PDB file of C-alpha atoms in Angstrom:
ATOM      1  CA  GLY A   1      -9.151  18.916 -83.422  1.00 83.00           C
ATOM      2  CA  GLU A   2     -11.440  21.237 -85.740  1.00 89.00           C
ATOM      3  CA  ASN A   3     -14.814  22.132 -84.673  1.00 94.00           C
ATOM      4  CA  VAL A   4     -17.113  23.468 -87.241  1.00 97.00           C
ATOM      5  CA  GLU A   5     -20.621  25.267 -85.950  1.00 98.00           C
ATOM      6  CA  GLN A   6     -23.314  25.795 -88.529  1.00 98.00           C
ATOM      7  CA  HIS A   7     -26.418  28.105 -88.309  1.00 98.00           C
ATOM      8  CA  PRO A   8     -29.139  27.828 -88.961  1.00 98.00           C
ATOM      9  CA  SER A   9     -30.194  24.148 -89.084  1.00 97.00           C
ATOM     10  CA  THR A  10     -33.038  25.052 -91.118  1.00 98.00           C
ATOM     11  CA  LEU A  11     -34.012  28.103 -93.359  1.00 98.00           C
ATOM     12  CA  SER A  12     -37.187  28.705 -95.456  1.00 98.00           C
ATOM     13  CA  VAL A  13     -37.496  31.304 -97.771  1.00 98.00           C
ATOM     14  CA  GLN A  14     -39.604  32.792-100.409  1.00 98.00           C
ATOM     15  CA  GLU A  15     -38.511  32.283-104.047  1.00 97.00           C
ATOM     16  CA  GLY A  16     -36.501  35.477-104.953  1.00 97.00           C
ATOM     17  CA  ASP A  17     -35.325  36.175-101.698  1.00 97.00           C
ATOM     18  CA  SER A  18     -31.645  35.794-100.243  1.00 98.00           C
ATOM     19  CA  ALA A  19     -30.478  32.901 -98.148  1.00 98.00           C
ATOM     20  CA  VAL A  20     -27.424  33.252 -95.657  1.00 98.00           C
ATOM     21  CA  ILE A  21     -25.679  30.302 -93.955  1.00 98.00           C
ATOM     22  CA  LYS A  22     -23.133  30.918 -91.279  1.00 98.00           C
ATOM     23  CA  CYS A  23     -20.419  28.661 -89.933  1.00 98.00           C
ATOM     24  CA  THR A  24     -17.695  29.336 -87.417  1.00 98.00           C
ATOM     25  CA  TYR A  25     -14.349  27.209 -87.177  1.00 97.00           C
ATOM     26  CA  SER A  26     -12.013  26.623 -83.972  1.00 96.00           C
ATOM     27  CA  ASP A  27      -8.676  26.007 -85.779  1.00 93.00           C
ATOM     28  CA  SER A  28      -6.855  28.940 -86.791  1.00 92.00           C
ATOM     29  CA  ALA A  29      -4.704  27.011 -89.020  1.00 89.00           C
ATOM     30  CA  SER A  30      -7.425  26.085 -91.249  1.00 91.00           C
ATOM     31  CA  ASN A  31      -7.287  27.433 -94.932  1.00 90.00           C
ATOM     32  CA  TYR A  32      -9.736  25.796 -96.914  1.00 91.00           C
ATOM     33  CA  PHE A  33     -13.451  26.086 -96.749  1.00 95.00           C
ATOM     34  CA  PRO A  34     -15.742  24.383 -98.947  1.00 95.00           C
ATOM     35  CA  TRP A  35     -19.544  24.284 -99.310  1.00 97.00           C
ATOM     36  CA  TYR A  36     -21.552  21.255-100.562  1.00 98.00           C
ATOM     37  CA  LYS A  37     -25.159  20.810-101.566  1.00 98.00           C
ATOM     38  CA  GLN A  38     -27.062  17.718-100.559  1.00 98.00           C
ATOM     39  CA  GLU A  39     -30.083  16.708-102.375  1.00 97.00           C
ATOM     40  CA  LEU A  40     -32.140  14.124-100.952  1.00 94.00           C
ATOM     41  CA  GLY A  41     -30.896  10.810-101.570  1.00 93.00           C
ATOM     42  CA  LYS A  42     -27.803  12.363-103.353  1.00 96.00           C
ATOM     43  CA  ARG A  43     -24.242  12.476-103.136  1.00 96.00           C
ATOM     44  CA  PRO A  44     -22.906  15.868-101.705  1.00 97.00           C
ATOM     45  CA  GLN A  45     -22.022  18.299-104.503  1.00 96.00           C
ATOM     46  CA  LEU A  46     -19.138  21.016-104.225  1.00 95.00           C
ATOM     47  CA  ILE A  47     -20.835  24.306-104.900  1.00 96.00           C
ATOM     48  CA  ILE A  48     -18.375  26.897-104.089  1.00 96.00           C
ATOM     49  CA  ASP A  49     -15.074  26.939-102.033  1.00 94.00           C
ATOM     50  CA  ILE A  50     -12.661  29.788-100.697  1.00 93.00           C
ATOM     51  CA  ARG A  51      -9.021  29.643 -99.610  1.00 89.00           C
ATOM     52  CA  SER A  52      -7.941  31.637 -96.603  1.00 84.00           C
ATOM     53  CA  ASN A  53      -5.977  34.264 -98.931  1.00 83.00           C
ATOM     54  CA  VAL A  54      -9.324  35.860-100.041  1.00 83.00           C
ATOM     55  CA  GLY A  55     -12.183  37.362 -98.294  1.00 90.00           C
ATOM     56  CA  GLU A  56     -14.767  36.811-100.826  1.00 94.00           C
ATOM     57  CA  LYS A  57     -15.503  34.667-104.000  1.00 94.00           C
ATOM     58  CA  LYS A  58     -18.638  34.791-105.972  1.00 96.00           C
ATOM     59  CA  ASP A  59     -20.096  32.388-108.823  1.00 94.00           C
ATOM     60  CA  GLN A  60     -23.278  33.622-110.433  1.00 96.00           C
ATOM     61  CA  ARG A  61     -26.067  33.508-107.509  1.00 97.00           C
ATOM     62  CA  ILE A  62     -23.864  32.200-104.877  1.00 98.00           C
ATOM     63  CA  ALA A  63     -21.016  34.087-102.760  1.00 98.00           C
ATOM     64  CA  VAL A  64     -18.862  32.845 -99.896  1.00 97.00           C
ATOM     65  CA  THR A  65     -17.126  35.482 -97.411  1.00 97.00           C
ATOM     66  CA  LEU A  66     -14.372  34.764 -94.883  1.00 96.00           C
ATOM     67  CA  ASN A  67     -13.610  36.409 -91.959  1.00 95.00           C
ATOM     68  CA  LYS A  68     -10.376  35.133 -90.664  1.00 93.00           C
ATOM     69  CA  THR A  69      -9.849  37.117 -87.768  1.00 93.00           C
ATOM     70  CA  ALA A  70     -13.460  36.307 -86.489  1.00 94.00           C
ATOM     71  CA  LYS A  71     -13.089  32.504 -87.854  1.00 95.00           C
ATOM     72  CA  HIS A  72     -16.294  32.738 -89.731  1.00 96.00           C
ATOM     73  CA  PHE A  73     -17.439  32.179 -93.247  1.00 97.00           C
ATOM     74  CA  SER A  74     -20.846  32.435 -94.919  1.00 98.00           C
ATOM     75  CA  LEU A  75     -22.581  31.307 -98.030  1.00 98.00           C
ATOM     76  CA  HIS A  76     -24.996  33.748 -99.456  1.00 98.00           C
ATOM     77  CA  ILE A  77     -27.428  32.730-102.113  1.00 98.00           C
ATOM     78  CA  THR A  78     -29.507  35.464-104.117  1.00 97.00           C
ATOM     79  CA  GLU A  79     -32.565  35.045-106.229  1.00 97.00           C
ATOM     80  CA  THR A  80     -33.282  31.796-104.602  1.00 98.00           C
ATOM     81  CA  GLN A  81     -35.477  29.115-106.655  1.00 97.00           C
ATOM     82  CA  PRO A  82     -37.159  26.188-105.846  1.00 96.00           C
ATOM     83  CA  GLU A  83     -34.310  24.082-106.983  1.00 97.00           C
ATOM     84  CA  ASP A  84     -31.923  25.562-104.588  1.00 98.00           C
ATOM     85  CA  SER A  85     -33.847  23.541-101.909  1.00 98.00           C
ATOM     86  CA  ALA A  86     -31.397  20.932-100.409  1.00 98.00           C
ATOM     87  CA  VAL A  87     -29.378  20.494 -97.241  1.00 98.00           C
ATOM     88  CA  TYR A  88     -26.162  22.542 -97.233  1.00 98.00           C
ATOM     89  CA  PHE A  89     -22.933  21.645 -95.384  1.00 98.00           C
ATOM     90  CA  CYS A  90     -19.725  23.931 -94.770  1.00 98.00           C
ATOM     91  CA  ALA A  91     -16.679  22.240 -93.789  1.00 97.00           C
ATOM     92  CA  ALA A  92     -13.108  23.292 -93.101  1.00 95.00           C
ATOM     93  CA  SER A  93      -9.535  21.818 -93.653  1.00 91.00           C
ATOM     94  CA  LYS A  94      -5.862  22.840 -93.667  1.00 84.00           C
ATOM     95  CA  ARG A  95      -3.386  21.747 -96.081  1.00 70.00           C
ATOM     96  CA  SER A  96      -0.534  21.888 -93.613  1.00 60.00           C
ATOM     97  CA  GLY A  97       0.824  19.504 -90.951  1.00 56.00           C
ATOM     98  CA  GLY A  98      -0.420  16.136 -90.574  1.00 56.00           C
ATOM     99  CA  SER A  99      -4.006  16.984 -91.611  1.00 56.00           C
ATOM    100  CA  ASN A 100      -4.002  15.112 -94.770  1.00 67.00           C
ATOM    101  CA  TYR A 101      -6.575  17.631 -96.091  1.00 78.00           C
ATOM    102  CA  LYS A 102      -9.444  16.030 -94.116  1.00 85.00           C
ATOM    103  CA  LEU A 103     -12.703  17.749 -94.048  1.00 91.00           C
ATOM    104  CA  THR A 104     -14.541  18.779 -90.793  1.00 94.00           C
ATOM    105  CA  PHE A 105     -18.159  19.121 -91.586  1.00 97.00           C
ATOM    106  CA  GLY A 106     -21.028  21.530 -90.071  1.00 98.00           C
ATOM    107  CA  LYS A 107     -24.047  19.773 -89.018  1.00 97.00           C
ATOM    108  CA  GLY A 108     -26.098  21.237 -92.090  1.00 98.00           C
ATOM    109  CA  THR A 109     -28.828  23.575 -93.110  1.00 98.00           C
ATOM    110  CA  LEU A 110     -32.105  22.257 -94.390  1.00 98.00           C
ATOM    111  CA  LEU A 111     -32.923  25.196 -96.991  1.00 98.00           C
ATOM    112  CA  THR A 112     -36.578  25.295 -98.245  1.00 98.00           C
ATOM    113  CA  VAL A 113     -37.281  27.813-100.990  1.00 97.00           C
ATOM    114  CA  ASN A 114     -41.040  28.163-101.337  1.00 96.00           C
ATOM    115  CA  PRO A 115     -42.571  28.824-104.509  1.00 93.00           C
TER     116      PRO A 115
ATOM    117  CA  SER B   1     -13.635  16.276-111.707  1.00 72.00           C
ATOM    118  CA  ALA B   2     -13.186  12.560-111.478  1.00 82.00           C
ATOM    119  CA  VAL B   3     -15.943  10.180-111.873  1.00 92.00           C
ATOM    120  CA  ILE B   4     -16.374   8.014-108.728  1.00 96.00           C
ATOM    121  CA  SER B   5     -18.344   4.811-108.429  1.00 97.00           C
ATOM    122  CA  GLN B   6     -19.426   2.840-105.525  1.00 98.00           C
ATOM    123  CA  LYS B   7     -20.557  -0.768-104.801  1.00 98.00           C
ATOM    124  CA  PRO B   8     -23.009  -1.872-103.647  1.00 98.00           C
ATOM    125  CA  SER B   9     -25.273   1.215-103.845  1.00 97.00           C
ATOM    126  CA  ARG B  10     -27.213  -0.456-101.104  1.00 97.00           C
ATOM    127  CA  ASP B  11     -27.543  -3.596 -98.958  1.00 97.00           C
ATOM    128  CA  ILE B  12     -29.466  -5.111 -96.058  1.00 97.00           C
ATOM    129  CA  CYS B  13     -27.358  -7.175 -93.998  1.00 97.00           C
ATOM    130  CA  GLN B  14     -27.588  -9.286 -90.755  1.00 97.00           C
ATOM    131  CA  ARG B  15     -26.021  -8.223 -87.493  1.00 97.00           C
ATOM    132  CA  GLY B  16     -22.752  -9.994 -87.144  1.00 97.00           C
ATOM    133  CA  THR B  17     -21.858 -10.150 -90.535  1.00 97.00           C
ATOM    134  CA  SER B  18     -19.440  -7.866 -92.559  1.00 98.00           C
ATOM    135  CA  LEU B  19     -19.748  -6.029 -95.858  1.00 98.00           C
ATOM    136  CA  THR B  20     -16.964  -4.710 -97.851  1.00 98.00           C
ATOM    137  CA  ILE B  21     -17.770  -1.505-100.065  1.00 98.00           C
ATOM    138  CA  GLN B  22     -15.633  -0.665-103.022  1.00 98.00           C
ATOM    139  CA  CYS B  23     -14.880   2.626-104.357  1.00 98.00           C
ATOM    140  CA  GLN B  24     -13.492   3.074-108.105  1.00 97.00           C
ATOM    141  CA  VAL B  25     -12.232   6.348-109.639  1.00 95.00           C
ATOM    142  CA  ASP B  26     -11.747   6.801-113.141  1.00 94.00           C
ATOM    143  CA  SER B  27      -8.179   8.398-112.648  1.00 91.00           C
ATOM    144  CA  GLN B  28      -5.515   8.495-110.327  1.00 89.00           C
ATOM    145  CA  VAL B  29      -6.353  10.415-107.139  1.00 87.00           C
ATOM    146  CA  THR B  30      -3.561  11.357-104.402  1.00 83.00           C
ATOM    147  CA  MET B  31      -6.127  11.106-101.669  1.00 87.00           C
ATOM    148  CA  MET B  32      -9.170   8.863-100.920  1.00 93.00           C
ATOM    149  CA  PHE B  33     -11.146   9.365 -97.721  1.00 95.00           C
ATOM    150  CA  TRP B  34     -14.330   7.477 -96.203  1.00 97.00           C
ATOM    151  CA  TYR B  35     -17.106   8.931 -94.588  1.00 97.00           C
ATOM    152  CA  ARG B  36     -20.134   8.044 -92.615  1.00 97.00           C
ATOM    153  CA  GLN B  37     -23.420   9.707 -92.899  1.00 97.00           C
ATOM    154  CA  GLN B  38     -25.984   8.455 -90.306  1.00 94.00           C
ATOM    155  CA  PRO B  39     -29.627   9.178 -91.245  1.00 90.00           C
ATOM    156  CA  GLY B  40     -30.164  13.068 -91.284  1.00 91.00           C
ATOM    157  CA  GLN B  41     -26.963  13.591 -90.081  1.00 95.00           C
ATOM    158  CA  SER B  42     -23.765  15.271 -91.165  1.00 97.00           C
ATOM    159  CA  LEU B  43     -20.768  13.604 -92.624  1.00 97.00           C
ATOM    160  CA  THR B  44     -18.325  12.201 -90.367  1.00 96.00           C
ATOM    161  CA  LEU B  45     -14.587  11.103 -91.496  1.00 95.00           C
ATOM    162  CA  ILE B  46     -13.847   7.558 -90.703  1.00 97.00           C
ATOM    163  CA  ALA B  47     -10.410   7.303 -92.071  1.00 95.00           C
ATOM    164  CA  THR B  48      -7.876   8.111 -94.893  1.00 93.00           C
ATOM    165  CA  ALA B  49      -6.888   5.625 -97.193  1.00 93.00           C
ATOM    166  CA  ASN B  50      -3.431   5.541 -97.879  1.00 85.00           C
ATOM    167  CA  GLN B  51      -1.885   3.729-101.216  1.00 85.00           C
ATOM    168  CA  GLY B  52       0.338   1.099-100.103  1.00 82.00           C
ATOM    169  CA  SER B  53       0.310   1.569 -96.276  1.00 84.00           C
ATOM    170  CA  GLU B  54      -1.958   1.480 -93.365  1.00 87.00           C
ATOM    171  CA  ALA B  55      -5.121   3.640 -93.224  1.00 92.00           C
ATOM    172  CA  THR B  56      -5.067   6.738 -90.732  1.00 92.00           C
ATOM    173  CA  TYR B  57      -8.242   6.353 -88.647  1.00 95.00           C
ATOM    174  CA  GLU B  58      -9.918   9.267 -86.959  1.00 94.00           C
ATOM    175  CA  SER B  59     -10.936   9.149 -83.312  1.00 93.00           C
ATOM    176  CA  GLY B  60     -13.611   6.604 -82.441  1.00 95.00           C
ATOM    177  CA  PHE B  61     -13.107   4.482 -85.596  1.00 97.00           C
ATOM    178  CA  VAL B  62     -10.605   1.236 -85.412  1.00 96.00           C
ATOM    179  CA  ILE B  63      -8.972  -0.961 -87.993  1.00 96.00           C
ATOM    180  CA  ASP B  64     -10.615  -4.042 -86.556  1.00 97.00           C
ATOM    181  CA  LYS B  65     -14.111  -2.443 -87.243  1.00 97.00           C
ATOM    182  CA  PHE B  66     -13.414  -0.767 -90.466  1.00 98.00           C
ATOM    183  CA  PRO B  67     -10.487  -2.353 -92.167  1.00 97.00           C
ATOM    184  CA  ILE B  68      -9.687  -0.469 -95.428  1.00 97.00           C
ATOM    185  CA  SER B  69      -7.589  -1.330 -98.236  1.00 95.00           C
ATOM    186  CA  ARG B  70      -6.108   0.951-101.068  1.00 94.00           C
ATOM    187  CA  PRO B  71      -3.890  -1.329-103.568  1.00 92.00           C
ATOM    188  CA  ASN B  72      -3.703   1.498-106.033  1.00 92.00           C
ATOM    189  CA  LEU B  73      -4.229   5.101-106.988  1.00 91.00           C
ATOM    190  CA  THR B  74      -7.654   4.177-108.491  1.00 94.00           C
ATOM    191  CA  PHE B  75      -9.509   1.809-105.921  1.00 96.00           C
ATOM    192  CA  SER B  76     -10.270   1.503-102.291  1.00 97.00           C
ATOM    193  CA  THR B  77     -12.199  -0.761-100.255  1.00 97.00           C
ATOM    194  CA  LEU B  78     -14.017  -0.182 -96.871  1.00 98.00           C
ATOM    195  CA  THR B  79     -15.332  -3.262 -94.684  1.00 98.00           C
ATOM    196  CA  VAL B  80     -17.688  -2.996 -91.919  1.00 98.00           C
ATOM    197  CA  SER B  81     -17.089  -5.714 -89.655  1.00 98.00           C
ATOM    198  CA  ASN B  82     -19.406  -7.658 -87.140  1.00 97.00           C
ATOM    199  CA  MET B  83     -22.344  -5.166 -87.892  1.00 97.00           C
ATOM    200  CA  SER B  84     -24.914  -4.227 -85.436  1.00 97.00           C
ATOM    201  CA  PRO B  85     -28.041  -1.837 -86.109  1.00 96.00           C
ATOM    202  CA  GLU B  86     -25.879   1.204 -85.085  1.00 95.00           C
ATOM    203  CA  ASP B  87     -23.859   0.830 -88.306  1.00 97.00           C
ATOM    204  CA  SER B  88     -27.035   1.413 -90.422  1.00 97.00           C
ATOM    205  CA  SER B  89     -25.702   4.577 -92.457  1.00 97.00           C
ATOM    206  CA  ILE B  90     -24.511   5.772 -95.791  1.00 98.00           C
ATOM    207  CA  TYR B  91     -20.987   5.319 -96.409  1.00 98.00           C
ATOM    208  CA  LEU B  92     -19.169   7.426 -98.751  1.00 98.00           C
ATOM    209  CA  CYS B  93     -15.866   7.693-100.334  1.00 97.00           C
ATOM    210  CA  SER B  94     -14.286  10.782-101.504  1.00 96.00           C
ATOM    211  CA  VAL B  95     -11.243  11.773-103.493  1.00 93.00           C
ATOM    212  CA  ARG B  96      -8.923  14.719-103.760  1.00 87.00           C
ATOM    213  CA  GLY B  97      -6.968  15.098-106.858  1.00 72.00           C
ATOM    214  CA  SER B  98      -3.442  16.215-107.416  1.00 64.00           C
ATOM    215  CA  GLY B  99      -1.571  19.398-107.469  1.00 60.00           C
ATOM    216  CA  ARG B 100      -2.750  22.624-105.361  1.00 59.00           C
ATOM    217  CA  ALA B 101      -6.290  21.864-105.811  1.00 65.00           C
ATOM    218  CA  SER B 102      -8.103  21.058-102.485  1.00 71.00           C
ATOM    219  CA  GLU B 103     -11.437  20.156-104.009  1.00 86.00           C
ATOM    220  CA  GLN B 104     -12.796  16.965-102.640  1.00 91.00           C
ATOM    221  CA  PHE B 105     -15.563  15.086-104.504  1.00 93.00           C
ATOM    222  CA  PHE B 106     -17.944  12.259-103.068  1.00 96.00           C
ATOM    223  CA  GLY B 107     -19.041   9.117-104.614  1.00 97.00           C
ATOM    224  CA  PRO B 108     -22.619   8.301-104.601  1.00 97.00           C
ATOM    225  CA  GLY B 109     -22.462   6.463-101.416  1.00 97.00           C
ATOM    226  CA  THR B 110     -23.755   2.984-100.223  1.00 98.00           C
ATOM    227  CA  ARG B 111     -26.649   2.580 -98.112  1.00 97.00           C
ATOM    228  CA  LEU B 112     -26.373   0.157 -95.501  1.00 98.00           C
ATOM    229  CA  THR B 113     -29.338  -1.355 -93.264  1.00 97.00           C
ATOM    230  CA  VAL B 114     -28.348  -3.846 -90.671  1.00 97.00           C
ATOM    231  CA  LEU B 115     -31.267  -5.893 -89.029  1.00 96.00           C
TER     232      LEU B 115
END
């Protein structure tokens, strides 16, 4: 089955700096890659996603890049703010076969933005 | 996105007992999933709740321990049976809508503590 590796496990940045979180996946058939933000005690919130037919997607201060050949994708947050502090999870899934669109998650990255 | 609710939001149970968690969605959804999130950990898929048929379980999870029902397109239940302290976790349902969109959204979770 799919295996998703996520790095780093913790990341501390100064407010205004950029943050980058990287994930690799093992199943070349995976074609959908969402990112979730989970604040303490809250549910995971979908913040951005990318499908395998594009290499980059941006939404204001957040961007995601995908390299299908290398089987890795990254989350980029620019101009970080204290409210960006949370645990971020990457995930992978595929829309074909018997996968049922199920998500396989990375282990998460605790991002701390210091004011 | 769909509005998802779960009951109960939290519970403290004695070992050997069972707890049924409900997930209600405010619109019909094609797919519903149940995840477990152990303290400080990532999300692990337990099973896909199939409407009108038996759930599809992931490796390591069995129907006798985690029976699931899905009587219609807006409701599902997960039962944690014969509980032990190792079952202490947050249990989350998630839903995927219809159409080509792959986005999955999570319910608020049920925090279970087993003594």
